[in-house]
Coordinates of C-alpha atoms in Angstrom, one line a residue:
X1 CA -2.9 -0.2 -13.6
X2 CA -2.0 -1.6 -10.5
X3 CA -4.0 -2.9 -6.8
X4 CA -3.0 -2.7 -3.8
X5 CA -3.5 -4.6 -0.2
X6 CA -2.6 -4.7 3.2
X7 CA -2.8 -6.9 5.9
X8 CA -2.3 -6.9 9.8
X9 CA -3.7 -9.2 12.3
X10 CA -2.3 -12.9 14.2
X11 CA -0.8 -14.9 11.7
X12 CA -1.3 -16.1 8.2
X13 CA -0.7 -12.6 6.0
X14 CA 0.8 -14.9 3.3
X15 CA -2.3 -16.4 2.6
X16 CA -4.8 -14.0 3.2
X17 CA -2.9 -11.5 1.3
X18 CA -2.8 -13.8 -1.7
X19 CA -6.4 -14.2 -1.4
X20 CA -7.0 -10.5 -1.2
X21 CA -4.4 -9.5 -4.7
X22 CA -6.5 -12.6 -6.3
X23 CA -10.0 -11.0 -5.7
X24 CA -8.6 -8.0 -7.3
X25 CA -7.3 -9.5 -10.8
X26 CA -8.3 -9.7 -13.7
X27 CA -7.8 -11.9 -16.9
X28 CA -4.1 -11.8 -16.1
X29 CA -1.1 -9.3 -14.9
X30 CA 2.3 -8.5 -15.1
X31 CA 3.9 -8.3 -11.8
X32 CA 2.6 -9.5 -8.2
X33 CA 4.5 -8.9 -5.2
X34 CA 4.9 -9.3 -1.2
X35 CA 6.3 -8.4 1.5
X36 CA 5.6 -10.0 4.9
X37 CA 6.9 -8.9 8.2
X38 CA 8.2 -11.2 11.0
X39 CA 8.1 -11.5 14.3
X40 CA 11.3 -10.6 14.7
X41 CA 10.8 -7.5 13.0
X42 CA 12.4 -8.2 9.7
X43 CA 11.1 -8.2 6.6
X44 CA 11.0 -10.4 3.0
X45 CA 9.9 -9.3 -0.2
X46 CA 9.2 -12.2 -2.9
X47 CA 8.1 -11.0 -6.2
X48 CA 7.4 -12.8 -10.0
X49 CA 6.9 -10.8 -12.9
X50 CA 5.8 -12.4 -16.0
X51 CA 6.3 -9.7 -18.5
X52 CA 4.1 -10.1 -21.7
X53 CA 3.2 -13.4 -20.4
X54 CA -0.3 -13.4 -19.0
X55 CA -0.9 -16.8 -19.3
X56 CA 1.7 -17.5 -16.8
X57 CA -0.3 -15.5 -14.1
X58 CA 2.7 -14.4 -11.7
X59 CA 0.3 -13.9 -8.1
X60 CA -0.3 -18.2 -8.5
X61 CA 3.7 -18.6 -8.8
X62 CA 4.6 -17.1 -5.5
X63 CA 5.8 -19.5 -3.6
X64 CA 6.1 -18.5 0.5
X65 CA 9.0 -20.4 2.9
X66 CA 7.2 -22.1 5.6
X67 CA 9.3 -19.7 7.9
X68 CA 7.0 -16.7 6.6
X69 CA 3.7 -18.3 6.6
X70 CA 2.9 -17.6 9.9
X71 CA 3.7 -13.7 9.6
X72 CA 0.9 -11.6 10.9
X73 CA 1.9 -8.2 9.0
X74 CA 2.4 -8.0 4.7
X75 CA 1.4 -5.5 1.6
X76 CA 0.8 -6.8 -1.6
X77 CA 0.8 -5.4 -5.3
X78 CA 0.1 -6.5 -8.4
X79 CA 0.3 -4.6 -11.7
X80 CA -1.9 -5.7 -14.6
X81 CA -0.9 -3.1 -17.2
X82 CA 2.2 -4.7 -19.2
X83 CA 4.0 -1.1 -19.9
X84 CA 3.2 -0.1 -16.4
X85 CA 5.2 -3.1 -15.0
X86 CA 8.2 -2.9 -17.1
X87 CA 9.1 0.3 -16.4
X88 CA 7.7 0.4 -12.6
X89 CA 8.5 -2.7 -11.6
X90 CA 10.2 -2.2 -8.3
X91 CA 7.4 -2.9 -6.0
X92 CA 6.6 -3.5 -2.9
X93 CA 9.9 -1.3 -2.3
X94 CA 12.1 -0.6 0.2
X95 CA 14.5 2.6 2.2
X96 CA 18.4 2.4 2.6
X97 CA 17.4 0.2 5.8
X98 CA 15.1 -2.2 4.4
X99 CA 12.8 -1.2 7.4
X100 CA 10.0 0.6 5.6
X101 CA 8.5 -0.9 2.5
X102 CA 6.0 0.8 0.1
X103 CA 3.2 0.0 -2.8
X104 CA 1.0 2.8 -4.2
X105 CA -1.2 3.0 -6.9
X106 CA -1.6 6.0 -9.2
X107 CA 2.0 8.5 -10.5
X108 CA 4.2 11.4 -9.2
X109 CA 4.5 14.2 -11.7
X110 CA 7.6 15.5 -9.8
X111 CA 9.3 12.6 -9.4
X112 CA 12.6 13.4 -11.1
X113 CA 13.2 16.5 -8.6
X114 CA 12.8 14.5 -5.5
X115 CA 15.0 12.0 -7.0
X116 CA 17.3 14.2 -7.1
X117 CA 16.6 15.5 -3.8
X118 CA 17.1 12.2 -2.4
X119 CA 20.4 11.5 -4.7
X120 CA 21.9 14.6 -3.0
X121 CA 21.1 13.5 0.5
X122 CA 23.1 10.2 -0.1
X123 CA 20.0 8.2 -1.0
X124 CA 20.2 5.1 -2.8
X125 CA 17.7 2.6 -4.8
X126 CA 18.2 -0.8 -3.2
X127 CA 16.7 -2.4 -6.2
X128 CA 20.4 -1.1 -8.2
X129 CA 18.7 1.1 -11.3
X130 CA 19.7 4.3 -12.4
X131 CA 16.4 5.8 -12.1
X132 CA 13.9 5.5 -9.4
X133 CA 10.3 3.9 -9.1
X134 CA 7.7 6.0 -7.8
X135 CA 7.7 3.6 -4.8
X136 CA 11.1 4.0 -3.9
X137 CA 10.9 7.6 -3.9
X138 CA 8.3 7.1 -1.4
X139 CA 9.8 4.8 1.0
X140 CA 13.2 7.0 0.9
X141 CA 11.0 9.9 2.0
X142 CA 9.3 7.7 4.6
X143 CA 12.9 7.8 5.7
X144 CA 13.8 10.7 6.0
X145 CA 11.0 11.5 8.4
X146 CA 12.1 8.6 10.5
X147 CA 15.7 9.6 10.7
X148 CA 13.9 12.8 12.2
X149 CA 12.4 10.4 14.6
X150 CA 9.1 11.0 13.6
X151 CA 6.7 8.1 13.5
X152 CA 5.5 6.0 9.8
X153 CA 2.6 7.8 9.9
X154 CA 3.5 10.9 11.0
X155 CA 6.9 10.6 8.0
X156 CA 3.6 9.8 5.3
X157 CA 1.8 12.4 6.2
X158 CA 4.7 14.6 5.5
X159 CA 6.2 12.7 2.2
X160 CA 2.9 12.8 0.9
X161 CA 2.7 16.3 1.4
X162 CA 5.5 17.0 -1.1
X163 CA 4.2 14.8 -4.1
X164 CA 2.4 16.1 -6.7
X165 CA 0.4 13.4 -8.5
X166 CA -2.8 11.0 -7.8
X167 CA -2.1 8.1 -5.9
X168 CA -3.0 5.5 -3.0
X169 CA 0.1 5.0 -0.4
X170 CA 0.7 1.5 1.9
X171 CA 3.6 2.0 4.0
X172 CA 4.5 -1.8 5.9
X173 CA 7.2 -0.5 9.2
X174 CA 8.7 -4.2 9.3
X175 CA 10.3 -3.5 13.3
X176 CA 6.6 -3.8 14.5
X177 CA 4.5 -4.9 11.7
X178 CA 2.4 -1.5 11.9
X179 CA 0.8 0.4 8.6
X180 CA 0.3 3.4 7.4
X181 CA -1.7 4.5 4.9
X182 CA -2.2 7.9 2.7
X183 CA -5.2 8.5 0.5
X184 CA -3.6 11.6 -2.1
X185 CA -6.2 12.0 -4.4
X186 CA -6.5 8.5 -5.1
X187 CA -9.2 6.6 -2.1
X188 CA -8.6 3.3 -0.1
X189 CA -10.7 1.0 1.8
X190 CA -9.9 0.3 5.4
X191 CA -11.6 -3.0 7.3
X192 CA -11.1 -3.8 10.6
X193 CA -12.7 -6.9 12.5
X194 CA -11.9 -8.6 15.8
X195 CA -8.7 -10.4 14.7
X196 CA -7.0 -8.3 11.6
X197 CA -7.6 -5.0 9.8
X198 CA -7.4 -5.1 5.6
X199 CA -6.3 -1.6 4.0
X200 CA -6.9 -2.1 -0.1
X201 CA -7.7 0.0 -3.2
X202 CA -10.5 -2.2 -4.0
X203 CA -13.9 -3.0 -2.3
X204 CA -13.1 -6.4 -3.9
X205 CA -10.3 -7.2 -2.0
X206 CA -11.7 -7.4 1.0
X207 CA -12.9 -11.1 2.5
X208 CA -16.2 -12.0 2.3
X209 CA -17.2 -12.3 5.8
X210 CA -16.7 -8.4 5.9
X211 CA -19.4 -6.6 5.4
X212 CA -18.5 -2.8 6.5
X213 CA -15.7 -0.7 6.1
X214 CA -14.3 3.3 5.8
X215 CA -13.0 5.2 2.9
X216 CA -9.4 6.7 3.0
X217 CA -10.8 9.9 1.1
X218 CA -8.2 12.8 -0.4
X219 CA -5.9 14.1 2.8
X220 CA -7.0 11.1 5.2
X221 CA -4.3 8.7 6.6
X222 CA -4.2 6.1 8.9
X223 CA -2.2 3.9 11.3
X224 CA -3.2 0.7 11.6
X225 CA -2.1 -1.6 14.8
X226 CA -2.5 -5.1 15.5
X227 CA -5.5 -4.2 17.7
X228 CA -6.3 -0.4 17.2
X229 CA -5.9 2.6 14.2
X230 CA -5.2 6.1 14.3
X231 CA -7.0 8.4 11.6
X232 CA -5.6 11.7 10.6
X233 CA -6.9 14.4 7.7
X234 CA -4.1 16.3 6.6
X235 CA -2.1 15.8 9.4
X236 CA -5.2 16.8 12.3
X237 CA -6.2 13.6 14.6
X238 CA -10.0 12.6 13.8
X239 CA -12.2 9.9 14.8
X240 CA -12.6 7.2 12.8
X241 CA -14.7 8.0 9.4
X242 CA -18.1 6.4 9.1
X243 CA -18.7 3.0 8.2
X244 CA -20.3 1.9 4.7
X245 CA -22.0 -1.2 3.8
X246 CA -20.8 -3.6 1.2
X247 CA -24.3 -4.7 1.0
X248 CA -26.6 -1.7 1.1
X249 CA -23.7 1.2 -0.5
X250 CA -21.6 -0.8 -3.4
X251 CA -22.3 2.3 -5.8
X252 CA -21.2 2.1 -9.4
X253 CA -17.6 2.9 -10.2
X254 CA -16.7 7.1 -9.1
X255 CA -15.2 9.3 -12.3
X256 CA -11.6 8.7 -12.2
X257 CA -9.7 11.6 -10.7
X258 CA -8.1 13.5 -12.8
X259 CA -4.1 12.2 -14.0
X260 CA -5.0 9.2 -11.4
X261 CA -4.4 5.9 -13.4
X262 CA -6.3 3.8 -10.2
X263 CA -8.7 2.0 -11.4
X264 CA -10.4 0.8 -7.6
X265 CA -13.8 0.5 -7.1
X266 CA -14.1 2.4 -3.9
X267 CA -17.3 4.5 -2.8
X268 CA -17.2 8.8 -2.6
X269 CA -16.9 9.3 0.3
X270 CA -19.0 12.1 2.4
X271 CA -17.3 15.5 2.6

């Protein structure tokens, strides 16, 4: 299983993001990963696996480059199922450009036939393998919707439109440090305060200080600015979803969804 976090606001994304993935482990994990955008709009990934090795808890051996630690914009990942991370292991990942830079949670049933797809096209996996992650099959569709000049958002409402599967979606545009962010049948958080906005799989991951925040239910997406967000439902503009309370709302757990293997602990939210 694997949790995922976002972060964009003035500086900092190193830490808070590490802060955030830390709130969201448990007794140990197999993989932990970042990605950090710059101010001049390029992007670094640093990642530690620690395969079968849970004692040597990756997400503490992640050492940032004083060069990145101011970044304002970053995703995280970190995997805590051994299996999952071996043969996944290729997140956050990254396009042909190294502009756009996924994680997700949950699976893609068809994943071989947009592969394929994507082979055909003159698609590559920067990581070098053979086969592709789940992940990079998403960032090379993210791609493709950009080379048709369409916006990150508007390229992950349509890649998620042609996955079939379960899973939470955190697209990091490193040119300006934006997100996006799909909910396809798996939910997300989203936070927002005065000075940064948090998009997670997890309640937990959020700081403390934040008290309220919206669920990314099934067909909702979002852009999320330095200052500002843009909410869709499969594909239509809407205003922003209503606001829960981590005090007065932390339910129990929901039923998984069905072939989703997220394990967040995010409210239903309101049809």
């Amino acid at each position: 299983m694997s949790a995922i976090v976002a972060r964009i606001g003035a500086g900092q994304a190193a830490s808070r993001l590490i802060s955030a993935l830390r709130r969201q482990s448990g007794p140990g994990h197999s993989l932990a990963g970042l990605t950090l955008s710059d101010y001049r709009g390029a992007s670094t990934t640093l990642v530690r696996t620690a395969i079968g090795a849970h004692t040597n808890r990756p997400l503490e051996r992640i050492d940032v480059p004083p060069a990145l630690q101011e970044c304002g914009s970053g995703i995280g990942v970190i995997v805590t199922d051994a299996s999952e991370a071996a043969t996944d292991s290729r997140q956050p990942a990254t396009d042909c450009t190294g502009g756009i830079t996924v994680v997700h949670t949950g699976g893609i049933r068809n994943a071989r036939a947009l592969s394929e797809e994507l082979l055909a096209a003159g698609h590559h996996p920067r990581s070098g393998h053979d086969s592709w992650s789940c992940a990079e099959i998403i960032a090379h569709l993210v791609e493709e919707g950009i080379r048709r000049r369409l916006s990150a958002h508007s390229a992950l409402d349509l890649a998620v439109a042609r996955l079939d599967g379960n899973c939470g979606i955190i697209v990091l545009e490193a040119g300006r440090g934006h997100l996006a962010a799909a909910a396809h049948g798996s939910p997300l958080v989203h936070a927002r305060t005065a000075n940064e906005a948090f998009i997670a799989s997890d309640v937990d991951a959020l700081p403390a200080h934040i008290h309220e925040f919206r669920i990314l239910g099934d067909g909702y997406s979002i852009e999320a600015r330095h200052l500002a967000d843009r909410w869709r439902r499969r594909g239509r503009e809407l205003s922003s979803p209503q606001l829960h309370s981590r005090i007065s709302e932390m339910p129990s757990p929901p039923m998984p969804l069905r072939g989703s293997r997220s394990s967040a602990r995010v409210p239903t939210p309101a049809a």
